[in-house]
Amino acid sequence: MKLRSLGVRHIGALMISLSAFGLMTSATLSEENKFFIKPVVEKKITELPSGPLYWRLENFPTLKQAQDAAGPTSLVAEVADKIWLFTLGPKGGSTPGGIKVAEIGPLPPVKASEYLLRVNHAGGAPGTKTAIHASGIRGILCSRRQGRSENAPRRDLY
């Protein structure tokens, strides 16, 4: 089989065709089929607790109760009509007044002069896809209320 090299004009025409196809198909996607990520709350800290670290997710009846219970490595947010306390700490912890939802970890150890604790709200319609990403340490928890694809784990650590 003889391979044929493409000239600059052929490559340019192919790129224009692919771009036009991409524009046509992306215009047909509805807004509700798009994957979204929205920052909810974040905090910078200079020191992590010692030992293996886990994210503990708890629900509280009120925002004030969660804020009063928050520690130095905790984040408080209202997401999906629930009050959440996200706490980075040792395995098996609990916060008075909170209802434990999940414990995710252990997280891989990291060393830095400053750390950013952040909670993002991510989602989309069932079957929505996103690009694969692997940079950084992430604890990901998919809500049981949301639709999810068959290869998206309910609880996973990246």
mmCIF file of C-alpha atoms in Angstrom:
data_model
loop_
_atom_site.group_PDB
_atom_site.id
_atom_site.type_symbol
_atom_site.label_atom_id
_atom_site.label_comp_id
_atom_site.label_asym_id
_atom_site.label_seq_id
_atom_site.Cartn_x
_atom_site.Cartn_y
_atom_site.Cartn_z
ATOM 1 C CA MET A 1 0.000 0.000 0.000
ATOM 2 C CA LYS A 2 1.438 3.316 -1.051
ATOM 3 C CA LEU A 3 1.117 6.135 1.482
ATOM 4 C CA ARG A 4 0.251 9.509 0.074
ATOM 5 C CA SER A 5 1.439 12.732 1.647
ATOM 6 C CA LEU A 6 -1.039 15.531 2.042
ATOM 7 C CA GLY A 7 -0.208 18.980 0.790
ATOM 8 C CA VAL A 8 -0.719 22.174 2.766
ATOM 9 C CA ARG A 9 -3.945 22.897 0.863
ATOM 10 C CA HIS A 10 -5.351 19.454 1.686
ATOM 11 C CA ILE A 11 -4.476 19.798 5.373
ATOM 12 C CA GLY A 12 -6.003 23.305 5.458
ATOM 13 C CA ALA A 13 -9.218 22.063 3.830
ATOM 14 C CA LEU A 14 -9.388 19.147 6.268
ATOM 15 C CA MET A 15 -8.926 21.475 9.264
ATOM 16 C CA ILE A 16 -11.631 23.852 7.988
ATOM 17 C CA SER A 17 -13.997 20.909 7.447
ATOM 18 C CA LEU A 18 -13.347 19.526 10.927
ATOM 19 C CA SER A 19 -13.794 22.985 12.480
ATOM 20 C CA ALA A 20 -17.075 23.516 10.644
ATOM 21 C CA PHE A 21 -18.269 20.066 11.752
ATOM 22 C CA GLY A 22 -17.298 20.880 15.350
ATOM 23 C CA LEU A 23 -19.182 24.178 15.239
ATOM 24 C CA MET A 24 -22.273 22.529 13.756
ATOM 25 C CA THR A 25 -22.374 19.721 16.299
ATOM 26 C CA SER A 26 -21.588 21.906 19.329
ATOM 27 C CA ALA A 27 -24.399 24.299 18.416
ATOM 28 C CA THR A 28 -26.899 21.443 18.606
ATOM 29 C CA LEU A 29 -26.015 20.579 22.203
ATOM 30 C CA SER A 30 -28.440 22.019 24.707
ATOM 31 C CA GLU A 31 -27.243 23.916 27.775
ATOM 32 C CA GLU A 32 -28.528 21.207 30.108
ATOM 33 C CA ASN A 33 -26.216 18.595 28.523
ATOM 34 C CA LYS A 34 -23.085 20.545 29.392
ATOM 35 C CA PHE A 35 -20.853 19.558 32.263
ATOM 36 C CA PHE A 36 -20.389 22.365 34.784
ATOM 37 C CA ILE A 37 -18.005 23.090 37.644
ATOM 38 C CA LYS A 38 -18.768 25.964 40.021
ATOM 39 C CA PRO A 39 -16.538 26.945 42.958
ATOM 40 C CA VAL A 40 -18.537 26.892 46.211
ATOM 41 C CA VAL A 41 -16.108 27.689 49.033
ATOM 42 C CA GLU A 42 -12.354 27.731 49.596
ATOM 43 C CA LYS A 43 -9.797 28.428 52.298
ATOM 44 C CA LYS A 44 -5.997 28.767 52.322
ATOM 45 C CA ILE A 45 -4.085 27.118 55.138
ATOM 46 C CA THR A 46 -0.356 26.828 55.859
ATOM 47 C CA GLU A 47 -0.366 23.537 57.763
ATOM 48 C CA LEU A 48 -2.095 20.182 57.355
ATOM 49 C CA PRO A 49 -3.064 17.897 60.221
ATOM 50 C CA SER A 50 -0.496 15.153 60.850
ATOM 51 C CA GLY A 51 -0.967 11.570 59.716
ATOM 52 C CA PRO A 52 -3.121 10.085 56.947
ATOM 53 C CA LEU A 53 -5.794 12.561 55.835
ATOM 54 C CA TYR A 54 -9.435 11.978 54.925
ATOM 55 C CA TRP A 55 -12.229 14.281 53.798
ATOM 56 C CA ARG A 56 -15.216 13.909 56.121
ATOM 57 C CA LEU A 57 -18.553 15.120 54.747
ATOM 58 C CA GLU A 58 -21.341 15.862 57.188
ATOM 59 C CA ASN A 59 -24.783 17.466 56.971
ATOM 60 C CA PHE A 60 -26.126 19.950 59.528
ATOM 61 C CA PRO A 61 -29.648 21.251 60.150
ATOM 62 C CA THR A 62 -28.594 24.920 59.837
ATOM 63 C CA LEU A 63 -25.775 26.962 58.355
ATOM 64 C CA LYS A 64 -25.050 28.527 61.756
ATOM 65 C CA GLN A 65 -24.650 25.104 63.417
ATOM 66 C CA ALA A 66 -22.181 24.018 60.727
ATOM 67 C CA GLN A 67 -20.229 27.289 60.982
ATOM 68 C CA ASP A 68 -20.056 26.992 64.776
ATOM 69 C CA ALA A 69 -18.782 23.396 64.476
ATOM 70 C CA ALA A 70 -16.165 24.152 61.797
ATOM 71 C CA GLY A 71 -12.507 23.716 62.682
ATOM 72 C CA PRO A 72 -9.345 25.128 61.101
ATOM 73 C CA THR A 73 -9.428 22.584 58.248
ATOM 74 C CA SER A 74 -13.195 22.709 57.646
ATOM 75 C CA LEU A 75 -15.288 24.326 54.928
ATOM 76 C CA VAL A 76 -19.004 25.094 55.225
ATOM 77 C CA ALA A 77 -21.335 25.360 52.240
ATOM 78 C CA GLU A 78 -24.967 25.122 51.224
ATOM 79 C CA VAL A 79 -25.266 22.928 48.128
ATOM 80 C CA ALA A 80 -28.265 21.061 46.685
ATOM 81 C CA ASP A 81 -30.567 22.307 49.461
ATOM 82 C CA LYS A 82 -28.331 20.852 52.190
ATOM 83 C CA ILE A 83 -25.871 22.337 54.666
ATOM 84 C CA TRP A 84 -22.458 20.660 54.368
ATOM 85 C CA LEU A 85 -19.388 20.605 56.588
ATOM 86 C CA PHE A 86 -16.287 19.350 54.750
ATOM 87 C CA THR A 87 -13.455 18.570 57.170
ATOM 88 C CA LEU A 88 -9.927 17.463 56.339
ATOM 89 C CA GLY A 89 -8.558 15.326 59.167
ATOM 90 C CA PRO A 90 -7.845 11.851 60.510
ATOM 91 C CA LYS A 91 -9.999 8.824 59.750
ATOM 92 C CA GLY A 92 -12.956 8.127 62.001
ATOM 93 C CA GLY A 93 -13.608 11.649 63.227
ATOM 94 C CA SER A 94 -17.021 13.123 63.850
ATOM 95 C CA THR A 95 -18.424 16.565 64.549
ATOM 96 C CA PRO A 96 -21.050 17.061 67.277
ATOM 97 C CA GLY A 97 -24.421 17.866 65.708
ATOM 98 C CA GLY A 98 -23.416 16.571 62.264
ATOM 99 C CA ILE A 99 -24.687 13.566 60.335
ATOM 100 C CA LYS A 100 -21.809 11.754 58.603
ATOM 101 C CA VAL A 101 -22.414 11.283 54.887
ATOM 102 C CA ALA A 102 -19.024 10.030 53.698
ATOM 103 C CA GLU A 103 -15.371 9.703 54.526
ATOM 104 C CA ILE A 104 -13.013 9.838 51.545
ATOM 105 C CA GLY A 105 -9.366 8.852 51.675
ATOM 106 C CA PRO A 106 -6.673 8.454 52.557
ATOM 107 C CA LEU A 107 -5.348 11.269 50.410
ATOM 108 C CA PRO A 108 -1.809 10.950 49.065
ATOM 109 C CA PRO A 109 0.638 12.898 51.261
ATOM 110 C CA VAL A 110 1.760 16.298 49.957
ATOM 111 C CA LYS A 111 4.244 18.902 51.187
ATOM 112 C CA ALA A 112 3.846 22.605 50.412
ATOM 113 C CA SER A 113 4.182 25.981 52.080
ATOM 114 C CA GLU A 114 0.492 26.719 51.513
ATOM 115 C CA TYR A 115 -2.597 24.619 50.780
ATOM 116 C CA LEU A 116 -5.884 25.547 49.161
ATOM 117 C CA LEU A 117 -8.913 23.650 50.420
ATOM 118 C CA ARG A 118 -11.711 24.037 47.880
ATOM 119 C CA VAL A 119 -15.152 22.595 47.300
ATOM 120 C CA ASN A 120 -16.556 22.660 43.771
ATOM 121 C CA HIS A 121 -20.096 21.782 42.731
ATOM 122 C CA ALA A 122 -19.928 19.783 39.504
ATOM 123 C CA GLY A 123 -22.556 18.024 37.466
ATOM 124 C CA GLY A 124 -24.658 17.810 34.365
ATOM 125 C CA ALA A 125 -27.441 15.794 32.829
ATOM 126 C CA PRO A 126 -27.179 11.977 32.859
ATOM 127 C CA GLY A 127 -24.671 10.908 30.232
ATOM 128 C CA THR A 128 -22.804 14.221 30.248
ATOM 129 C CA LYS A 129 -19.114 13.679 29.580
ATOM 130 C CA THR A 130 -16.029 15.615 30.602
ATOM 131 C CA ALA A 131 -12.397 15.461 29.600
ATOM 132 C CA ILE A 132 -10.164 13.179 31.658
ATOM 133 C CA HIS A 133 -7.949 15.103 34.063
ATOM 134 C CA ALA A 134 -5.405 13.884 36.567
ATOM 135 C CA SER A 135 -3.373 16.826 37.853
ATOM 136 C CA GLY A 136 -3.490 17.534 41.567
ATOM 137 C CA ILE A 137 -5.176 15.680 44.413
ATOM 138 C CA ARG A 138 -8.930 15.482 44.367
ATOM 139 C CA GLY A 139 -11.535 13.807 46.461
ATOM 140 C CA ILE A 140 -14.624 13.361 44.338
ATOM 141 C CA LEU A 141 -18.046 12.404 45.635
ATOM 142 C CA CYS A 142 -20.990 12.123 43.267
ATOM 143 C CA SER A 143 -24.359 12.737 44.851
ATOM 144 C CA ARG A 144 -26.759 9.820 44.810
ATOM 145 C CA ARG A 145 -29.504 12.237 43.723
ATOM 146 C CA GLN A 146 -27.745 13.141 40.487
ATOM 147 C CA GLY A 147 -27.780 10.999 37.397
ATOM 148 C CA ARG A 148 -24.402 9.482 36.689
ATOM 149 C CA SER A 149 -22.790 7.521 33.923
ATOM 150 C CA GLU A 150 -22.028 3.861 34.505
ATOM 151 C CA ASN A 151 -18.278 4.516 34.630
ATOM 152 C CA ALA A 152 -18.502 7.419 37.108
ATOM 153 C CA PRO A 153 -17.973 5.981 40.583
ATOM 154 C CA ARG A 154 -20.157 7.188 43.428
ATOM 155 C CA ARG A 155 -17.101 7.674 45.643
ATOM 156 C CA ASP A 156 -13.614 7.784 44.227
ATOM 157 C CA LEU A 157 -10.308 9.443 44.975
ATOM 158 C CA TYR A 158 -8.117 10.879 42.244
#
